[in-house]
PDB file of C-alpha atoms in Angstrom:
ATOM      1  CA  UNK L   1      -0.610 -66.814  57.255  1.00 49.00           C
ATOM      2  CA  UNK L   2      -2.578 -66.470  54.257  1.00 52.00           C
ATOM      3  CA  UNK L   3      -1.236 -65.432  50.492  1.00 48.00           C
ATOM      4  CA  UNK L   4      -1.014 -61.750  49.967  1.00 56.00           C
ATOM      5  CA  UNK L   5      -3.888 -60.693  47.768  1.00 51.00           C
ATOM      6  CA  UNK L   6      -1.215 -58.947  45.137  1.00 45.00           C
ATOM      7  CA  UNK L   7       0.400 -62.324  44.818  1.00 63.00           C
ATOM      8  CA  UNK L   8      -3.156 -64.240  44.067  1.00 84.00           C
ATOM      9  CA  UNK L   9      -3.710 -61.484  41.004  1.00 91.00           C
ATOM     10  CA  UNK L  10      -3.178 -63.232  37.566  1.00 96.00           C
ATOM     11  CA  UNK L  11      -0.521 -61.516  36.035  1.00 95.00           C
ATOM     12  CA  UNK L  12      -2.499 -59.648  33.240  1.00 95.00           C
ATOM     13  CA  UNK L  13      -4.972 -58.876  36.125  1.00 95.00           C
ATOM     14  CA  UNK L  14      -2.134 -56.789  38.307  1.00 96.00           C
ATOM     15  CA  UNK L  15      -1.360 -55.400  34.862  1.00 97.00           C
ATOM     16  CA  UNK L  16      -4.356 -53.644  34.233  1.00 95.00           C
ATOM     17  CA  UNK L  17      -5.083 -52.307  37.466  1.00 96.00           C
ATOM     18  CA  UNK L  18      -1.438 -50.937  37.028  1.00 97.00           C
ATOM     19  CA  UNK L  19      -2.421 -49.153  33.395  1.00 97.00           C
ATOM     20  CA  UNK L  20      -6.052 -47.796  35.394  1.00 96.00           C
ATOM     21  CA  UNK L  21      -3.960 -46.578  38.109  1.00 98.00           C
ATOM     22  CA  UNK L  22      -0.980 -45.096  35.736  1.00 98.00           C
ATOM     23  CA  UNK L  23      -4.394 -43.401  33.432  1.00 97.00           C
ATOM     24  CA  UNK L  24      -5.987 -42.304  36.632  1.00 98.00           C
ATOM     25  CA  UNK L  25      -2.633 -40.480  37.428  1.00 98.00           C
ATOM     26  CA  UNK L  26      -2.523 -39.257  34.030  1.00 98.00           C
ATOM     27  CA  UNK L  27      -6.179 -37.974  33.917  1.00 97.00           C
ATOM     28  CA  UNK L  28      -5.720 -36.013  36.971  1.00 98.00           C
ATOM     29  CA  UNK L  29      -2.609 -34.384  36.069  1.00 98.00           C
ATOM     30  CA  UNK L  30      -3.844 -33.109  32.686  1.00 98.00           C
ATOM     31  CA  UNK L  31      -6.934 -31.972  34.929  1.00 98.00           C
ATOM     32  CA  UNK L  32      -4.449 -29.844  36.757  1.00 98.00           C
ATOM     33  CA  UNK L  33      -5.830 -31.463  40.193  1.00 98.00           C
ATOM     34  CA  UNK L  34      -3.787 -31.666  43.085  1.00 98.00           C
ATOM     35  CA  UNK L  35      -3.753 -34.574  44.880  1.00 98.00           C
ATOM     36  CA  UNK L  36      -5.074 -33.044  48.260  1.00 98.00           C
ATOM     37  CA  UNK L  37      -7.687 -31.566  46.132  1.00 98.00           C
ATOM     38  CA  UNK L  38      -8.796 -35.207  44.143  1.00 98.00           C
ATOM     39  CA  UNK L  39      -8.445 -36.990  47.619  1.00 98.00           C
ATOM     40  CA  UNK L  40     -10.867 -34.618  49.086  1.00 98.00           C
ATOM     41  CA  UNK L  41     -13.452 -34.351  46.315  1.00 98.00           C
ATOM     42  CA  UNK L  42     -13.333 -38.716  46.044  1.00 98.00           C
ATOM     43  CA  UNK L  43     -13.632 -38.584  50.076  1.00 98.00           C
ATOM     44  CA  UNK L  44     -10.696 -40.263  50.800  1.00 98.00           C
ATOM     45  CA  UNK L  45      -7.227 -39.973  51.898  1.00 98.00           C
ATOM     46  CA  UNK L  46      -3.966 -39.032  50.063  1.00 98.00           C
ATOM     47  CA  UNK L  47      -2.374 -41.984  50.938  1.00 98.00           C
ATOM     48  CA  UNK L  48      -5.407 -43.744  49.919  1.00 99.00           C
ATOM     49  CA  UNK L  49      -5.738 -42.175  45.846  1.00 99.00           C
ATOM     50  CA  UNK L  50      -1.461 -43.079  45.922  1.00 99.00           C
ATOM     51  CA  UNK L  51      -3.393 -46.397  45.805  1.00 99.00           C
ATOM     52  CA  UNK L  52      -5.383 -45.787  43.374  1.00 98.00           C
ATOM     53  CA  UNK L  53      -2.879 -44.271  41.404  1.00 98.00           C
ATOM     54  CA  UNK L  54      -0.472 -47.137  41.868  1.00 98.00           C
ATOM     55  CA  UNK L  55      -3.174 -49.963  41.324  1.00 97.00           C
ATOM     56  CA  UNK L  56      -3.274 -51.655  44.261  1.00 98.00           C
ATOM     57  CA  UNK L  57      -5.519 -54.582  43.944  1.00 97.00           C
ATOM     58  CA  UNK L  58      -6.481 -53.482  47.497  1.00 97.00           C
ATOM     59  CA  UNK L  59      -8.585 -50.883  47.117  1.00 98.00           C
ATOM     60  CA  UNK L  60     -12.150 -51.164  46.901  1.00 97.00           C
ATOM     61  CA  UNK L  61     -13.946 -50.829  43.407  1.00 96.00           C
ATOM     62  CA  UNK L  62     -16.052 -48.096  44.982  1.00 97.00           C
ATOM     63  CA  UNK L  63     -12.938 -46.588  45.601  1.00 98.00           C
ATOM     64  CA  UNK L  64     -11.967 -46.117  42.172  1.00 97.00           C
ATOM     65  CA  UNK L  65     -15.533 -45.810  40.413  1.00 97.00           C
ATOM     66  CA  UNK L  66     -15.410 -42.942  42.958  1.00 98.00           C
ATOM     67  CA  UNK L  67     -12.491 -41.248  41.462  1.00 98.00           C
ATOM     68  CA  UNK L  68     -13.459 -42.105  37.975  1.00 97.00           C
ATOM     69  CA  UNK L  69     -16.722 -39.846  38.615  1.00 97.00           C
ATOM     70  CA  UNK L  70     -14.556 -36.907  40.078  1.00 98.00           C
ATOM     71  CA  UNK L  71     -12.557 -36.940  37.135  1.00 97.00           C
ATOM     72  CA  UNK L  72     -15.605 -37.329  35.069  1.00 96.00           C
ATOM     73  CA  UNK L  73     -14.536 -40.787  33.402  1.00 95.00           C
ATOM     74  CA  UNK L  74     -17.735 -42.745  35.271  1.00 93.00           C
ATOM     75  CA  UNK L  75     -19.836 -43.860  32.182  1.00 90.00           C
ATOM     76  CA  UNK L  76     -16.901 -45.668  31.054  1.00 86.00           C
ATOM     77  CA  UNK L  77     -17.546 -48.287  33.917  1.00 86.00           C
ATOM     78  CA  UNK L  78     -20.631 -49.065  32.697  1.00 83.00           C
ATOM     79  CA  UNK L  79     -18.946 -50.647  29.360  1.00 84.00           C
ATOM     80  CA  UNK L  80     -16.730 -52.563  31.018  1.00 83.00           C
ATOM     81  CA  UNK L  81     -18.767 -55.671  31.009  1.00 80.00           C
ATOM     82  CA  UNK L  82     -21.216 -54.984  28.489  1.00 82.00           C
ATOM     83  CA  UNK L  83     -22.565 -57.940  26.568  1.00 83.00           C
ATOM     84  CA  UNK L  84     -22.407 -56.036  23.129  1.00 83.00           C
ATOM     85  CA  UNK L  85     -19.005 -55.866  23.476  1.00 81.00           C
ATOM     86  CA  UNK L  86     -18.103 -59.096  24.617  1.00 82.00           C
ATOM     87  CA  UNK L  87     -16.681 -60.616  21.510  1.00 85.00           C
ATOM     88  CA  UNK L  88     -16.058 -64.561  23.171  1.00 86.00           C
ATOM     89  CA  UNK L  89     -19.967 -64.087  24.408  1.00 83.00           C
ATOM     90  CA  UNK L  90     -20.957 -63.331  21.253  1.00 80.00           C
ATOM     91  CA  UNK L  91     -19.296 -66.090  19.700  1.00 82.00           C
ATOM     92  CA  UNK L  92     -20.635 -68.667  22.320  1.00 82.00           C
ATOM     93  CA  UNK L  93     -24.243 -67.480  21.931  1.00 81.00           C
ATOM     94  CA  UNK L  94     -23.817 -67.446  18.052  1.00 79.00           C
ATOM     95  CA  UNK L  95     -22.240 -71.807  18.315  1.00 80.00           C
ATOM     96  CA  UNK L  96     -25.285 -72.435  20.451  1.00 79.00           C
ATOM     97  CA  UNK L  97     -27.791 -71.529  17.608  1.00 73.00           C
ATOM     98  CA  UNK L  98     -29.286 -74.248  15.444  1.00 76.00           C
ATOM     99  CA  UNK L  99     -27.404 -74.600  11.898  1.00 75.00           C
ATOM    100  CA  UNK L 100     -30.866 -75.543  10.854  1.00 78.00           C
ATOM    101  CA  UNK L 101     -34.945 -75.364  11.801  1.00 76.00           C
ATOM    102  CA  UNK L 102     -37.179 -77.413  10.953  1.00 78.00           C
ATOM    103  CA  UNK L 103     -40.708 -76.718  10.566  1.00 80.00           C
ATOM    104  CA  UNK L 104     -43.341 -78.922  12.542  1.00 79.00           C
ATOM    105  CA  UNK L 105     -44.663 -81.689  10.488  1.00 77.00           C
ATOM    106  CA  UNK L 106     -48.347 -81.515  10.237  1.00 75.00           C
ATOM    107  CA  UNK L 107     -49.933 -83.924  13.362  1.00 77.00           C
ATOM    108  CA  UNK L 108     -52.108 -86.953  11.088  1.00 75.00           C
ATOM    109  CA  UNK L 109     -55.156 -87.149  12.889  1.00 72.00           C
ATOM    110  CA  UNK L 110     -55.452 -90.715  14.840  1.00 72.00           C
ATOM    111  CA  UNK L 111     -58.423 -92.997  13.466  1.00 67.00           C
ATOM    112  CA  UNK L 112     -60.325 -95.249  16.270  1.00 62.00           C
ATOM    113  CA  UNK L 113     -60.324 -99.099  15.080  1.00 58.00           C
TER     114      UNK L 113
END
């Protein structure tokens, strides 16, 4: 018997998917969506965006890039991960340059004895 996958989830892991699923909630409510409505326009089941809306670690991310688009939040994904706005990137790329360059020094030409 194998560890549950909820108990494998770093803690600030489970956390976020907790906030996504609480805005998720939130985003459809302010839409005025039912949830029969948002299950049927993501293509899954009711139980299924209760999930979602929960943040089960469970769910697929298809699953909830799916319901992202039917609320219209999508483009956000692509952000998620981007390398201009990953700060400890950044930072590592920026140690790795050289403090200083040299230029070449000019090649003497060899001389046959």
């Amino acid at each position: 018997m194998g560890v549950p996958r909820s108990k494998a989830l770093p803690l600030p892991v489970g956390r976020a998917l907790t906030r996504l699923g609480a805005d998720i909630r939130d985003a459809r409510r302010r839409r005025r969506i039912p949830t029969a409505t948002m299950a049927e326009r993501a293509g899954i089941s009711r139980t299924t965006l209760h999930k979602v809306e929960r943040g089960d670690p469970g769910v697929s991310l298809g699953i909830y890039a799916t319901v992202l688009f039917v609320l219209g939040l999508e483009e956000r994904l692509a952000e998620l991960a981007d390398p201009r706005n990953d700060a400890v990137g950044l930072d590592l790329e920026a140690e790795a340059l050289p403090k200083r360059i040299r230029g070449r020094r000019p090649r003497t030409p060899t001389t046959g004895s």
